[in-house]
mmCIF file of C-alpha atoms in Angstrom:
data_model
loop_
_atom_site.group_PDB
_atom_site.id
_atom_site.type_symbol
_atom_site.label_atom_id
_atom_site.label_comp_id
_atom_site.label_asym_id
_atom_site.label_seq_id
_atom_site.Cartn_x
_atom_site.Cartn_y
_atom_site.Cartn_z
ATOM 1 C CA MET E 1 35.816 15.409 -43.097
ATOM 2 C CA GLN E 2 38.198 13.023 -41.363
ATOM 3 C CA PHE E 3 37.596 14.732 -37.856
ATOM 4 C CA ARG E 4 33.831 14.362 -38.297
ATOM 5 C CA HIS E 5 34.316 10.565 -39.038
ATOM 6 C CA TYR E 6 36.286 10.023 -36.054
ATOM 7 C CA LEU E 7 33.646 11.699 -33.771
ATOM 8 C CA HIS E 8 31.043 9.737 -35.349
ATOM 9 C CA SER E 9 33.057 6.321 -34.916
ATOM 10 C CA ARG E 10 33.891 7.308 -31.276
ATOM 11 C CA TYR E 11 30.112 8.052 -30.532
ATOM 12 C CA LYS E 12 29.088 4.805 -31.850
ATOM 13 C CA ARG E 13 31.762 3.083 -29.941
ATOM 14 C CA TYR E 14 30.564 4.915 -26.640
ATOM 15 C CA LEU E 15 27.045 3.845 -27.524
ATOM 16 C CA ALA E 16 28.017 0.161 -27.769
ATOM 17 C CA TYR E 17 29.840 0.257 -24.467
ATOM 18 C CA LEU E 18 26.662 1.726 -22.913
ATOM 19 C CA LEU E 19 24.360 -0.829 -24.558
ATOM 20 C CA ILE E 20 26.751 -3.427 -23.269
ATOM 21 C CA ILE E 21 26.689 -2.028 -19.590
ATOM 22 C CA LEU E 22 23.140 -1.681 -19.909
ATOM 23 C CA GLY E 23 22.617 -5.191 -20.855
ATOM 24 C CA VAL E 24 24.666 -6.492 -17.997
ATOM 25 C CA LEU E 25 22.745 -4.461 -15.696
ATOM 26 C CA ILE E 26 19.373 -5.808 -16.913
ATOM 27 C CA SER E 27 20.908 -9.497 -16.701
ATOM 28 C CA LEU E 28 22.235 -8.841 -13.158
ATOM 29 C CA LEU E 29 18.631 -7.702 -12.162
ATOM 30 C CA PHE E 30 17.036 -10.595 -13.699
ATOM 31 C CA VAL E 31 19.585 -13.092 -12.176
ATOM 32 C CA VAL E 32 19.113 -11.647 -8.703
ATOM 33 C CA ASP E 33 15.303 -11.593 -8.966
ATOM 34 C CA ARG E 34 14.812 -15.452 -9.983
ATOM 35 C CA GLY E 35 17.701 -16.603 -7.729
ATOM 36 C CA MET E 36 15.964 -14.987 -4.982
ATOM 37 C CA ALA E 37 12.470 -16.415 -5.788
ATOM 38 C CA PHE E 38 14.137 -20.002 -6.239
ATOM 39 C CA TYR E 39 15.959 -19.758 -2.970
ATOM 40 C CA VAL E 40 12.835 -19.608 -0.951
ATOM 41 C CA ARG E 41 10.314 -21.368 -3.085
ATOM 42 C CA ASP E 42 9.693 -24.060 -0.549
ATOM 43 C CA ARG E 43 8.635 -21.670 2.196
ATOM 44 C CA ILE E 44 5.862 -19.899 0.409
ATOM 45 C CA TYR E 45 2.303 -21.145 0.796
ATOM 46 C CA THR E 46 -0.892 -19.916 -0.987
ATOM 47 C CA ASP E 47 -3.255 -22.244 0.702
ATOM 48 C CA VAL E 48 -4.405 -21.670 4.201
ATOM 49 C CA GLU E 49 -5.244 -25.464 4.703
ATOM 50 C CA LYS E 50 -1.636 -26.243 3.792
ATOM 51 C CA LEU E 51 -0.078 -23.739 5.854
ATOM 52 C CA PRO E 52 1.871 -24.980 8.896
ATOM 53 C CA TYR E 53 1.126 -23.695 12.288
ATOM 54 C CA ARG E 54 3.275 -20.797 13.608
ATOM 55 C CA PRO E 55 2.745 -19.098 16.942
ATOM 56 C CA TYR E 56 3.293 -15.544 15.468
ATOM 57 C CA ALA E 57 2.445 -13.572 12.192
ATOM 58 C CA LEU E 58 4.140 -10.736 10.789
ATOM 59 C CA VAL E 59 2.013 -8.469 8.734
ATOM 60 C CA LEU E 60 4.125 -6.255 6.482
ATOM 61 C CA GLY E 61 2.646 -2.801 6.367
ATOM 62 C CA THR E 62 1.548 -0.804 3.455
ATOM 63 C CA ALA E 63 -0.515 2.460 2.729
ATOM 64 C CA LYS E 64 -4.383 1.902 3.293
ATOM 65 C CA TYR E 65 -5.041 4.282 0.541
ATOM 66 C CA VAL E 66 -3.425 4.716 -3.063
ATOM 67 C CA GLU E 67 -5.259 8.185 -3.368
ATOM 68 C CA THR E 68 -8.009 9.959 -1.619
ATOM 69 C CA ASN E 69 -10.887 7.603 -0.444
ATOM 70 C CA ARG E 70 -9.394 4.636 -2.777
ATOM 71 C CA ILE E 71 -8.426 1.548 -0.951
ATOM 72 C CA ASN E 72 -5.005 0.053 -1.709
ATOM 73 C CA LEU E 73 -5.819 -3.679 -2.659
ATOM 74 C CA PHE E 74 -2.366 -4.934 -1.568
ATOM 75 C CA TYR E 75 -3.326 -3.655 2.100
ATOM 76 C CA GLN E 76 -6.933 -4.853 1.918
ATOM 77 C CA HIS E 77 -5.888 -8.436 0.668
ATOM 78 C CA ARG E 78 -3.086 -8.524 3.371
ATOM 79 C CA LEU E 79 -5.708 -7.700 6.157
ATOM 80 C CA GLN E 80 -8.010 -10.311 4.702
ATOM 81 C CA ALA E 81 -5.316 -13.085 4.633
ATOM 82 C CA THR E 82 -4.342 -12.148 8.353
ATOM 83 C CA TYR E 83 -8.050 -12.443 9.157
ATOM 84 C CA ASP E 84 -8.237 -15.857 7.552
ATOM 85 C CA LEU E 85 -4.992 -17.436 9.300
ATOM 86 C CA PHE E 86 -6.173 -16.218 12.554
ATOM 87 C CA ASN E 87 -9.794 -17.847 11.933
ATOM 88 C CA GLN E 88 -8.244 -20.873 10.843
ATOM 89 C CA LYS E 89 -5.917 -21.185 14.020
ATOM 90 C CA LYS E 90 -2.711 -20.992 11.999
ATOM 91 C CA VAL E 91 -1.386 -18.092 14.171
ATOM 92 C CA ASP E 92 -1.950 -17.133 17.806
ATOM 93 C CA TYR E 93 -0.355 -13.462 17.903
ATOM 94 C CA ILE E 94 0.217 -11.018 15.094
ATOM 95 C CA LEU E 95 2.766 -8.388 14.824
ATOM 96 C CA LEU E 96 1.774 -5.224 12.754
ATOM 97 C CA SER E 97 5.177 -3.619 11.290
ATOM 98 C CA GLY E 98 5.241 -0.578 9.317
ATOM 99 C CA ASP E 99 6.026 3.088 9.061
ATOM 100 C CA ASN E 100 4.642 5.813 11.335
ATOM 101 C CA ARG E 101 6.308 8.627 9.685
ATOM 102 C CA THR E 102 3.737 11.297 10.785
ATOM 103 C CA VAL E 103 0.582 11.571 13.252
ATOM 104 C CA GLN E 104 -1.786 11.245 10.284
ATOM 105 C CA TYR E 105 0.334 8.310 8.453
ATOM 106 C CA ASN E 106 0.647 5.280 10.916
ATOM 107 C CA GLU E 107 0.525 1.992 9.195
ATOM 108 C CA PRO E 108 0.581 -0.312 12.401
ATOM 109 C CA ARG E 109 -2.053 1.545 14.162
ATOM 110 C CA THR E 110 -4.318 1.610 10.993
ATOM 111 C CA MET E 111 -4.071 -2.107 10.534
ATOM 112 C CA LEU E 112 -4.717 -2.466 14.137
ATOM 113 C CA LYS E 113 -8.005 -0.568 14.004
ATOM 114 C CA ASP E 114 -9.062 -2.441 10.726
ATOM 115 C CA LEU E 115 -8.454 -5.759 12.102
ATOM 116 C CA ARG E 116 -10.217 -5.061 15.372
ATOM 117 C CA LYS E 117 -13.413 -4.177 13.241
ATOM 118 C CA MET E 118 -12.996 -7.345 11.260
ATOM 119 C CA GLY E 119 -13.265 -9.344 14.625
ATOM 120 C CA ILE E 120 -9.744 -10.161 15.775
ATOM 121 C CA PRO E 121 -9.338 -9.579 19.482
ATOM 122 C CA ASN E 122 -7.131 -6.685 20.544
ATOM 123 C CA GLU E 123 -5.150 -8.673 22.943
ATOM 124 C CA VAL E 124 -3.441 -10.898 20.108
ATOM 125 C CA LEU E 125 -2.215 -7.620 18.190
ATOM 126 C CA TYR E 126 0.726 -6.003 18.739
ATOM 127 C CA MET E 127 2.287 -3.127 16.857
ATOM 128 C CA ASP E 128 5.857 -2.321 15.697
ATOM 129 C CA PHE E 129 6.301 1.371 14.656
ATOM 130 C CA ALA E 130 9.921 0.971 13.409
ATOM 131 C CA GLY E 131 9.164 -1.317 10.424
ATOM 132 C CA PHE E 132 10.527 1.467 8.062
ATOM 133 C CA ARG E 133 11.736 -1.254 5.751
ATOM 134 C CA THR E 134 11.136 -4.891 5.001
ATOM 135 C CA LEU E 135 14.668 -5.652 6.623
ATOM 136 C CA ASP E 136 13.977 -3.550 9.660
ATOM 137 C CA SER E 137 10.570 -5.462 10.278
ATOM 138 C CA ILE E 138 12.067 -8.977 9.830
ATOM 139 C CA ILE E 139 15.165 -8.342 12.030
ATOM 140 C CA ARG E 140 13.077 -6.589 14.734
ATOM 141 C CA ALA E 141 10.430 -9.324 14.792
ATOM 142 C CA ASP E 142 13.218 -11.492 15.724
ATOM 143 C CA LYS E 143 15.684 -9.482 17.920
ATOM 144 C CA ILE E 144 13.111 -7.190 19.689
ATOM 145 C CA PHE E 145 9.758 -8.916 19.605
ATOM 146 C CA LYS E 146 11.112 -12.435 19.887
ATOM 147 C CA ALA E 147 8.363 -13.638 17.409
ATOM 148 C CA THR E 148 9.844 -16.722 15.943
ATOM 149 C CA PRO E 149 9.036 -19.035 14.409
ATOM 150 C CA LEU E 150 6.713 -16.783 12.307
ATOM 151 C CA THR E 151 4.540 -16.578 9.439
ATOM 152 C CA ILE E 152 5.183 -13.369 7.287
ATOM 153 C CA ILE E 153 1.952 -12.078 5.735
ATOM 154 C CA THR E 154 2.211 -10.190 2.231
ATOM 155 C CA GLN E 155 1.988 -10.599 -1.459
ATOM 156 C CA GLN E 156 3.943 -13.238 -3.028
ATOM 157 C CA PHE E 157 6.602 -11.096 -4.804
ATOM 158 C CA HIS E 158 7.204 -9.395 -1.372
ATOM 159 C CA CYS E 159 7.081 -12.816 0.335
ATOM 160 C CA GLU E 160 10.386 -13.748 -1.802
ATOM 161 C CA ARG E 161 12.368 -10.785 -0.598
ATOM 162 C CA ALA E 162 11.329 -11.055 2.941
ATOM 163 C CA LEU E 163 12.088 -14.606 3.198
ATOM 164 C CA PHE E 164 15.565 -14.172 1.556
ATOM 165 C CA ILE E 165 16.256 -11.612 4.222
ATOM 166 C CA ALA E 166 15.034 -13.979 6.990
ATOM 167 C CA LYS E 167 17.122 -16.881 5.736
ATOM 168 C CA SER E 168 20.222 -14.594 5.430
ATOM 169 C CA TYR E 169 19.782 -13.876 9.088
ATOM 170 C CA ASN E 170 19.064 -17.206 10.173
ATOM 171 C CA ILE E 171 15.657 -16.347 11.072
ATOM 172 C CA ASP E 172 12.888 -19.101 11.044
ATOM 173 C CA ALA E 173 10.081 -17.892 8.960
ATOM 174 C CA ILE E 174 7.635 -18.960 6.181
ATOM 175 C CA CYS E 175 5.422 -16.647 4.176
ATOM 176 C CA PHE E 176 1.720 -16.952 3.239
ATOM 177 C CA ALA E 177 0.948 -15.210 -0.041
ATOM 178 C CA ALA E 178 -1.968 -12.874 0.128
ATOM 179 C CA GLU E 179 -3.988 -12.103 -3.131
ATOM 180 C CA THR E 180 -1.893 -10.168 -5.487
ATOM 181 C CA PRO E 181 -4.008 -7.143 -7.330
ATOM 182 C CA ASP E 182 -4.074 -7.182 -10.915
ATOM 183 C CA SER E 183 -2.323 -3.807 -10.670
ATOM 184 C CA TYR E 184 0.772 -5.174 -9.222
ATOM 185 C CA LYS E 185 2.801 -4.891 -12.509
ATOM 186 C CA LYS E 186 3.976 -1.418 -11.678
ATOM 187 C CA VAL E 187 5.055 -2.362 -8.064
ATOM 188 C CA ARG E 188 6.747 -5.480 -9.584
ATOM 189 C CA ILE E 189 9.184 -3.244 -11.697
ATOM 190 C CA ARG E 190 10.219 -1.617 -8.355
ATOM 191 C CA GLU E 191 10.663 -4.961 -6.783
ATOM 192 C CA PHE E 192 13.702 -5.683 -9.138
ATOM 193 C CA LEU E 193 15.628 -2.830 -7.766
ATOM 194 C CA ALA E 194 14.501 -3.333 -4.149
ATOM 195 C CA ARG E 195 15.864 -6.948 -4.265
ATOM 196 C CA LEU E 196 19.214 -5.711 -5.567
ATOM 197 C CA ASN E 197 19.127 -3.328 -2.653
ATOM 198 C CA ALA E 198 18.338 -5.844 -0.293
ATOM 199 C CA LEU E 199 21.092 -8.054 -1.305
ATOM 200 C CA TRP E 200 23.452 -5.219 -0.848
ATOM 201 C CA ASP E 201 22.179 -4.422 2.503
ATOM 202 C CA ILE E 202 22.693 -8.100 3.475
ATOM 203 C CA TRP E 203 26.245 -8.080 2.057
ATOM 204 C CA ILE E 204 27.228 -4.778 4.135
ATOM 205 C CA GLN E 205 25.106 -6.430 7.123
ATOM 206 C CA LYS E 206 22.995 -3.324 7.572
ATOM 207 C CA ALA E 207 21.389 -2.750 10.898
ATOM 208 C CA PRO E 208 17.628 -1.588 11.239
ATOM 209 C CA TYR E 209 17.083 2.036 12.013
ATOM 210 C CA PHE E 210 16.058 1.249 15.484
ATOM 211 C CA LEU E 211 16.526 -1.869 17.534
ATOM 212 C CA GLY E 212 16.280 -0.808 21.561
ATOM 213 C CA GLU E 213 15.491 -3.105 24.250
ATOM 214 C CA PRO E 214 13.682 -6.372 23.640
ATOM 215 C CA LYS E 215 9.738 -6.542 24.111
ATOM 216 C CA PRO E 216 8.949 -10.140 23.766
ATOM 217 C CA LEU E 217 5.391 -11.074 22.708
ATOM 218 C CA PRO E 218 3.774 -13.641 24.820
ATOM 219 C CA GLN E 219 4.831 -17.132 24.736
ATOM 220 C CA SER E 220 2.321 -19.046 22.650
ATOM 221 C CA VAL E 221 0.824 -22.602 23.203
ATOM 222 C CA GLU E 222 -0.182 -24.256 20.005
ATOM 223 C CA LEU E 223 -4.148 -24.107 19.416
ATOM 224 C CA PRO E 224 -5.704 -27.359 19.285
ATOM 225 C CA THR E 225 -6.675 -28.503 15.795
ATOM 226 C CA GLU E 226 -10.632 -29.189 15.042
#
């Protein structure tokens, strides 16, 4: 009887420790999440009219479809934002960065084809096939393509992490927040862990998977305002 009571007490003590550790981890995720958002809050824009001109745009890639024949609204809104910024002469050249893990799955090429269909000229569109992660896309835009100062284009929650990476590497960037789909809550939960991972990558100064020789985008002259 005493032994059973001992096991029960020990079980309750371990459970209490586990709950404390879980509480600390959740608090840490929340602090990192809110701290990252606060750190870059002045570099995010949602109004095209208020967005400062930057010669280069960096569009962060995502899958075009979430399932067979169903368009990913994150993708659709990012491309619409890209079109709007170019049409309003807020950017001159557009760097499309994403994954191209297979012949069938190629984010930069898919974005290029769709932006051309929307009316953006091919000569202002450039592709980065090694944007496997946000960190890779941001660093490569600076180191390989010399595309700074730049405007990043993605949804707001992703803007916050992308800009945090950019600021950590002293990259001159702002972000235009494309419309966020109503279904973003599931993605937002994953973002908590992605931010913690981004913080760790910066702490250990993790390098992109590929760098290589610089391939600078054309130098830009500021477009006249009308």
